[in-house]
Amino acid sequence: MSAASAPPPSPPPSSPASPCLLREAQPGRSYRVLGVDGDDALAHRLVACGFWAGAVVERLQRAPFGDPLLFRVHGFRLALRGDEAARVRVVGAT
Amino acid sequence: MTAAQPADAPPQTRRTVLLVGRPNAGKTSLLMHLTGSLQRPVNFPGSSVECVESDVTEGGTALCIVDLPGLVSLQPNSRDEELALAVLQGRTRGRPDLLCAVLDAGKLAVELAFLRQLRTLGVPIVVALTKVDVATAEGYPVDVARLQQALGLPLVVVDGRTGAGAAELRRALAALPLVAPAPEAAAGAAPVAATPTRSIARSTTDRLDRVLLHPLLGPALLVAVVIGMFQLVFAVADPFIGWIEVVQGWVGDGVAAIVPAGAVQSFLVDGVVNGVGSSLVFVPQIALLIAFVTIVESTGYMARAVFLLDRPLRKVGLSGKSFVPMTASFACAIPGIVAARILGDERDRLATITTAPLMSCSARLPVYVVLLAAFFPPHQAGLLLFLLYALGIVTAVAVALVLRRSVLRGGGSLLVMELPAYQRPRLRLVLVHTWFAVKAFLRTAGTVILVATIVVWALGYFPRPAAIAAEFDTARAAVVAGAEGDEERARLDAAEAAAYLEQSWLANIGRAVQPVFAPAGFDWRMTVGVLAAFPARELVVPTLGTLYSLGEVEASADEPDARLSTALRAAKGPDGRPTLDSLTALAVMVFFALCSQCAGTLAAIRRETNSWRWPVFTFSYMTALAWLAAVAIFQIGRWLGYGA
């Protein structure tokens, strides 16, 4: 399932596929969730909203003042603040 | 089947069904379709959280269906969710007989994860799958047959809009054997979900969001929506308020015609009828506001407004979700305070509840209108009106900032909020929500306003020295008959009413308290008006009308406000100088803008916070701020050479 093990027919030109935080996600790009940090209400909430390992997340709009951020996960739209999105570790997916 | 039931299970002919699901999953419209619209809101003991339950009979089984507040997992994150969980686990109302899991087909992957948690409760489950059409439009069609097979639970597809599938669901709920659900099959239902048919093609919602969440267009459109809401609420409500006042006048006249003049007549007309009328005049605006907010919410736009405003509101210590209660408070703080329930964090909620009453509500508007018309030319009046509204907002922001950095420091609610796909609003849902809001208002605020009106009436009516009656009876006897005499008699009646009021306990309290307001330039009559307004602001205009000897201000002329404005301008003190001028009027208006003069609001805060601490705090800080601001305006203004 992971992006690295599959033989890539056309490697994405500008994705190093190195892990990053969901907060740093680029608009219009998709990411695969690696995990959610922490064991508090926010972490439980994020998992309940579908940010579990393997889930695919697409970064959509950003609010006018740079925060919150909008994501698509499992086909619906979820708004997260920057510091909420910083709890989710992701890796670029094509 | 019966052997599997616990010994204390209720008889099989009656079943308690809990509707469980995410917020927005379509539980409320499903309930309406399941049972018709005969619903009753129920309050959970020891809390303010209301949910709706409704009964229906299906094939000899009575179903009591309870619509729980939305849940996304079994880990609660707000008061609403804590309560829903307590009911779900049988800690509040006894063990439920079965659950109806309302799952949104558009987010099947997370819904199935939630369903897996629900199975662990050991309560029988029927799945209601909603919004299959939305899921298809968004590019995630659902294979219902495969899903049902994978789940191993009874599953019914329902349409919250048309009600299709509701009858089938009702039958499933009545017929389900009451046994705990089997554990999920090893493979689980997860593979059924999350197989998008398209990922590049964009849905209508994506295209709309490109405009409505645009960095520049988005905020501009939001401002337009809010302005449009106020225009609508005020413009549409106005004739209704007029009719209520006319009917109140008729009823008052009718009672006056039947009951002989005296204390009983005055109690019925000026106390009871006036009190009921004073509560009812708020109903049109509250109903329209709730209808508008429900429409905006059910289209999916409210979540966008919260998204756009989260950052700026967070800067002042609130949350994007505070937008909803704050906006509602411009019409009336009571539904606004109730709406603060959507805030997950208790500190955010308290900061919102305690500052929402600073938004200039519709009851302040008549005070502004009368005083602006009396003392300011039209071109200044419009600007001042805007500034008075701005003053409320700026003060609320400042107070919220201080609170969040002192007594309510730390924490903060989570956002993690779904932006649902755009949908057409549902008229039935709008009507039901509006009806509940109006009922709740009349139940809590209405009774408080009625009692307060009667108290103010009693203070203003008693004592009635016989000397005044004798004096005016003599004067009336001297008046000639005919049209000219009628006018003179009406003038005498008004003067008599004013004379009684001057002797009343209310006036004595006003004169005793007046030194407190003297630094703000209020005369004793304005002080009485201010005091009479503490239970409810709408009492101030009639009270001032009587004090400035107009008789019945509201029911008298075509333009009662204009008459009161003239009378206010003409009022003279004992030294013959005008007691009110533009500077005093400004001080009065600022006082009204900031002061907590509404027993209904305080009752709502008491109810929503379950303690006296927050209503007492809100009342104290607002009244102190109002007094300080009024004194500052009057003193600085006079120092600058304005006013008398």
CSV table of N, CA, C and O in Angstrom, one decimal, chain A residues 77, chain B residues 23-27 29 104 106-107 130-135 137-138 158-162 204-205 208-209 212 294-302 304 418-427 429-430:
chain,number,residue,atom,x,y,z
A,77,ARG,N,-15.7,17.1,3.7
A,77,ARG,CA,-14.8,18.3,4.0
A,77,ARG,C,-14.7,18.5,5.5
A,77,ARG,O,-15.7,18.6,6.2
B,23,PRO,N,-23.8,15.1,14.2
B,23,PRO,CA,-24.6,16.3,13.9
B,23,PRO,C,-24.7,16.4,12.4
B,23,PRO,O,-23.8,16.0,11.7
B,24,ASN,N,-25.8,16.8,11.9
B,24,ASN,CA,-26.1,16.9,10.4
B,24,ASN,C,-26.3,15.6,9.7
B,24,ASN,O,-26.4,15.6,8.5
B,25,ALA,N,-26.4,14.5,10.5
B,25,ALA,CA,-26.6,13.2,9.8
B,25,ALA,C,-28.1,13.1,9.3
B,25,ALA,O,-28.4,12.3,8.5
B,26,GLY,N,-28.9,14.0,9.8
B,26,GLY,CA,-30.3,14.0,9.3
B,26,GLY,C,-31.2,13.4,10.4
B,26,GLY,O,-32.3,12.9,10.0
B,27,LYS,N,-30.9,13.4,11.7
B,27,LYS,CA,-31.7,12.7,12.7
B,27,LYS,C,-33.0,13.4,12.9
B,27,LYS,O,-34.0,12.8,12.9
B,29,SER,N,-34.8,15.5,10.9
B,29,SER,CA,-35.8,15.3,9.8
B,29,SER,C,-36.3,13.9,9.7
B,29,SER,O,-37.5,13.6,9.4
B,104,ASP,N,-24.6,8.8,7.8
B,104,ASP,CA,-24.5,9.6,6.6
B,104,ASP,C,-23.7,8.9,5.5
B,104,ASP,O,-22.5,8.6,5.7
B,106,GLY,N,-22.5,9.8,2.9
B,106,GLY,CA,-21.4,10.6,2.4
B,106,GLY,C,-20.1,10.5,3.1
B,106,GLY,O,-19.0,10.9,2.6
B,107,LYS,N,-20.2,10.0,4.4
B,107,LYS,CA,-18.9,9.7,5.1
B,107,LYS,C,-18.9,8.4,5.7
B,107,LYS,O,-18.7,8.2,6.9
B,130,THR,N,-28.7,7.6,5.5
B,130,THR,CA,-29.2,8.8,4.9
B,130,THR,C,-28.3,9.4,3.9
B,130,THR,O,-27.1,9.0,3.8
B,131,LYS,N,-28.8,10.4,3.1
B,131,LYS,CA,-28.0,11.2,2.2
B,131,LYS,C,-27.3,10.3,1.1
B,131,LYS,O,-26.2,10.7,0.7
B,132,VAL,N,-27.9,9.2,0.7
B,132,VAL,CA,-27.3,8.4,-0.3
B,132,VAL,C,-27.2,9.2,-1.6
B,132,VAL,O,-26.2,9.1,-2.3
B,133,ASP,N,-28.2,10.1,-1.9
B,133,ASP,CA,-28.1,11.0,-3.1
B,133,ASP,C,-27.0,11.9,-3.0
B,133,ASP,O,-26.3,12.2,-4.0
B,134,VAL,N,-26.7,12.5,-1.8
B,134,VAL,CA,-25.6,13.5,-1.7
B,134,VAL,C,-24.3,12.7,-1.9
B,134,VAL,O,-23.4,13.2,-2.6
B,135,ALA,N,-24.2,11.5,-1.4
B,135,ALA,CA,-22.9,10.8,-1.5
B,135,ALA,C,-22.7,10.5,-3.0
B,135,ALA,O,-21.5,10.6,-3.5
B,137,ALA,N,-23.8,12.3,-5.6
B,137,ALA,CA,-23.4,13.5,-6.2
B,137,ALA,C,-22.0,13.9,-5.9
B,137,ALA,O,-21.3,14.6,-6.7
B,138,GLU,N,-21.5,13.5,-4.7
B,138,GLU,CA,-20.1,13.9,-4.3
B,138,GLU,C,-19.1,12.9,-4.9
B,138,GLU,O,-17.9,13.0,-4.6
B,158,VAL,N,-33.0,5.7,4.0
B,158,VAL,CA,-34.1,6.7,4.1
B,158,VAL,C,-33.7,8.0,3.5
B,158,VAL,O,-32.5,8.3,3.3
B,159,ASP,N,-34.7,8.8,3.1
B,159,ASP,CA,-34.4,10.1,2.5
B,159,ASP,C,-35.0,11.2,3.4
B,159,ASP,O,-36.3,11.2,3.6
B,160,GLY,N,-34.2,12.0,4.1
B,160,GLY,CA,-34.7,13.0,5.0
B,160,GLY,C,-35.5,14.0,4.3
B,160,GLY,O,-36.3,14.7,5.0
B,161,ARG,N,-35.4,14.2,3.0
B,161,ARG,CA,-36.1,15.2,2.4
B,161,ARG,C,-37.6,14.8,2.1
B,161,ARG,O,-38.5,15.4,2.4
B,162,THR,N,-37.7,13.6,1.5
B,162,THR,CA,-39.0,13.1,1.1
B,162,THR,C,-39.7,12.2,2.1
B,162,THR,O,-40.9,12.0,2.1
B,204,THR,N,-20.7,20.1,-7.1
B,204,THR,CA,-21.3,21.5,-7.0
B,204,THR,C,-20.8,22.2,-5.8
B,204,THR,O,-20.5,23.4,-5.8
B,205,THR,N,-20.7,21.4,-4.7
B,205,THR,CA,-20.2,22.0,-3.4
B,205,THR,C,-18.8,22.6,-3.6
B,205,THR,O,-18.5,23.7,-3.2
B,208,LEU,N,-19.1,25.8,-5.5
B,208,LEU,CA,-19.6,26.9,-4.7
B,208,LEU,C,-18.6,27.4,-3.7
B,208,LEU,O,-18.5,28.6,-3.4
B,209,ASP,N,-17.9,26.4,-3.1
B,209,ASP,CA,-16.9,26.8,-2.1
B,209,ASP,C,-15.8,27.7,-2.7
B,209,ASP,O,-15.2,28.5,-2.0
B,212,LEU,N,-17.6,31.0,-2.3
B,212,LEU,CA,-18.0,31.4,-1.0
B,212,LEU,C,-16.9,31.3,0.1
B,212,LEU,O,-17.0,32.0,1.1
B,294,THR,N,-31.8,28.9,10.9
B,294,THR,CA,-32.0,27.5,10.6
B,294,THR,C,-31.8,27.3,9.1
B,294,THR,O,-31.2,26.3,8.6
B,295,ILE,N,-32.4,28.2,8.3
B,295,ILE,CA,-32.2,28.1,6.8
B,295,ILE,C,-30.7,28.1,6.5
B,295,ILE,O,-30.2,27.2,5.7
B,296,VAL,N,-30.0,29.1,7.0
B,296,VAL,CA,-28.6,29.2,6.7
B,296,VAL,C,-27.8,28.0,7.1
B,296,VAL,O,-27.0,27.5,6.4
B,297,GLU,N,-28.2,27.5,8.3
B,297,GLU,CA,-27.6,26.3,8.8
B,297,GLU,C,-27.9,25.0,7.9
B,297,GLU,O,-27.0,24.3,7.6
B,298,SER,N,-29.1,24.9,7.5
B,298,SER,CA,-29.5,23.7,6.8
B,298,SER,C,-29.0,23.7,5.3
B,298,SER,O,-28.9,22.7,4.7
B,299,THR,N,-28.6,24.9,4.8
B,299,THR,CA,-28.0,24.9,3.5
B,299,THR,C,-26.5,24.5,3.6
B,299,THR,O,-25.9,24.1,2.6
B,300,GLY,N,-25.9,24.6,4.8
B,300,GLY,CA,-24.5,24.3,4.9
B,300,GLY,C,-23.6,25.5,5.0
B,300,GLY,O,-22.4,25.4,5.2
B,301,TYR,N,-24.3,26.7,4.9
B,301,TYR,CA,-23.5,27.9,4.8
B,301,TYR,C,-22.9,28.3,6.2
B,301,TYR,O,-21.9,28.9,6.3
B,302,MET,N,-23.7,28.0,7.3
B,302,MET,CA,-23.3,28.4,8.6
B,302,MET,C,-21.9,27.9,8.9
B,302,MET,O,-21.1,28.6,9.5
B,304,ARG,N,-19.6,27.4,6.9
B,304,ARG,CA,-18.6,28.3,6.1
B,304,ARG,C,-18.4,29.6,6.8
B,304,ARG,O,-17.2,30.1,6.8
B,418,GLU,N,-17.0,19.8,10.3
B,418,GLU,CA,-17.3,19.4,9.0
B,418,GLU,C,-18.0,20.5,8.2
B,418,GLU,O,-18.8,21.2,8.8
B,419,LEU,N,-17.6,20.7,7.0
B,419,LEU,CA,-18.3,21.6,6.1
B,419,LEU,C,-19.2,20.8,5.2
B,419,LEU,O,-18.7,20.2,4.3
B,420,PRO,N,-20.5,20.7,5.5
B,420,PRO,CA,-21.3,19.7,4.8
B,420,PRO,C,-21.5,20.2,3.3
B,420,PRO,O,-21.3,21.3,3.0
B,421,ALA,N,-21.9,19.2,2.5
B,421,ALA,CA,-22.3,19.5,1.1
B,421,ALA,C,-23.5,20.5,1.2
B,421,ALA,O,-24.3,20.4,2.0
B,422,TYR,N,-23.5,21.4,0.2
B,422,TYR,CA,-24.6,22.4,0.2
B,422,TYR,C,-25.9,21.7,-0.1
B,422,TYR,O,-25.9,20.8,-1.0
B,423,GLN,N,-27.0,22.1,0.5
B,423,GLN,CA,-28.3,21.5,0.3
B,423,GLN,C,-29.3,22.6,0.3
B,423,GLN,O,-29.1,23.6,0.9
B,424,ARG,N,-30.5,22.3,-0.3
B,424,ARG,CA,-31.6,23.2,-0.2
B,424,ARG,C,-32.2,23.1,1.2
B,424,ARG,O,-32.2,22.0,1.7
B,425,PRO,N,-32.6,24.2,1.8
B,425,PRO,CA,-33.1,24.2,3.1
B,425,PRO,C,-34.5,23.4,3.1
B,425,PRO,O,-35.2,23.3,2.1
B,426,ARG,N,-34.8,22.8,4.3
B,426,ARG,CA,-36.0,22.0,4.4
B,426,ARG,C,-37.0,22.8,5.2
B,426,ARG,O,-36.8,23.1,6.4
B,427,LEU,N,-38.1,23.2,4.6
B,427,LEU,CA,-39.1,24.0,5.2
B,427,LEU,C,-39.6,23.5,6.5
B,427,LEU,O,-39.8,24.2,7.5
B,429,LEU,N,-38.3,21.4,8.6
B,429,LEU,CA,-37.3,21.5,9.7
B,429,LEU,C,-37.2,23.0,10.2
B,429,LEU,O,-37.1,23.2,11.4
B,430,VAL,N,-37.3,23.9,9.3
B,430,VAL,CA,-37.2,25.3,9.7
B,430,VAL,C,-38.4,25.6,10.6
B,430,VAL,O,-38.3,26.3,11.6
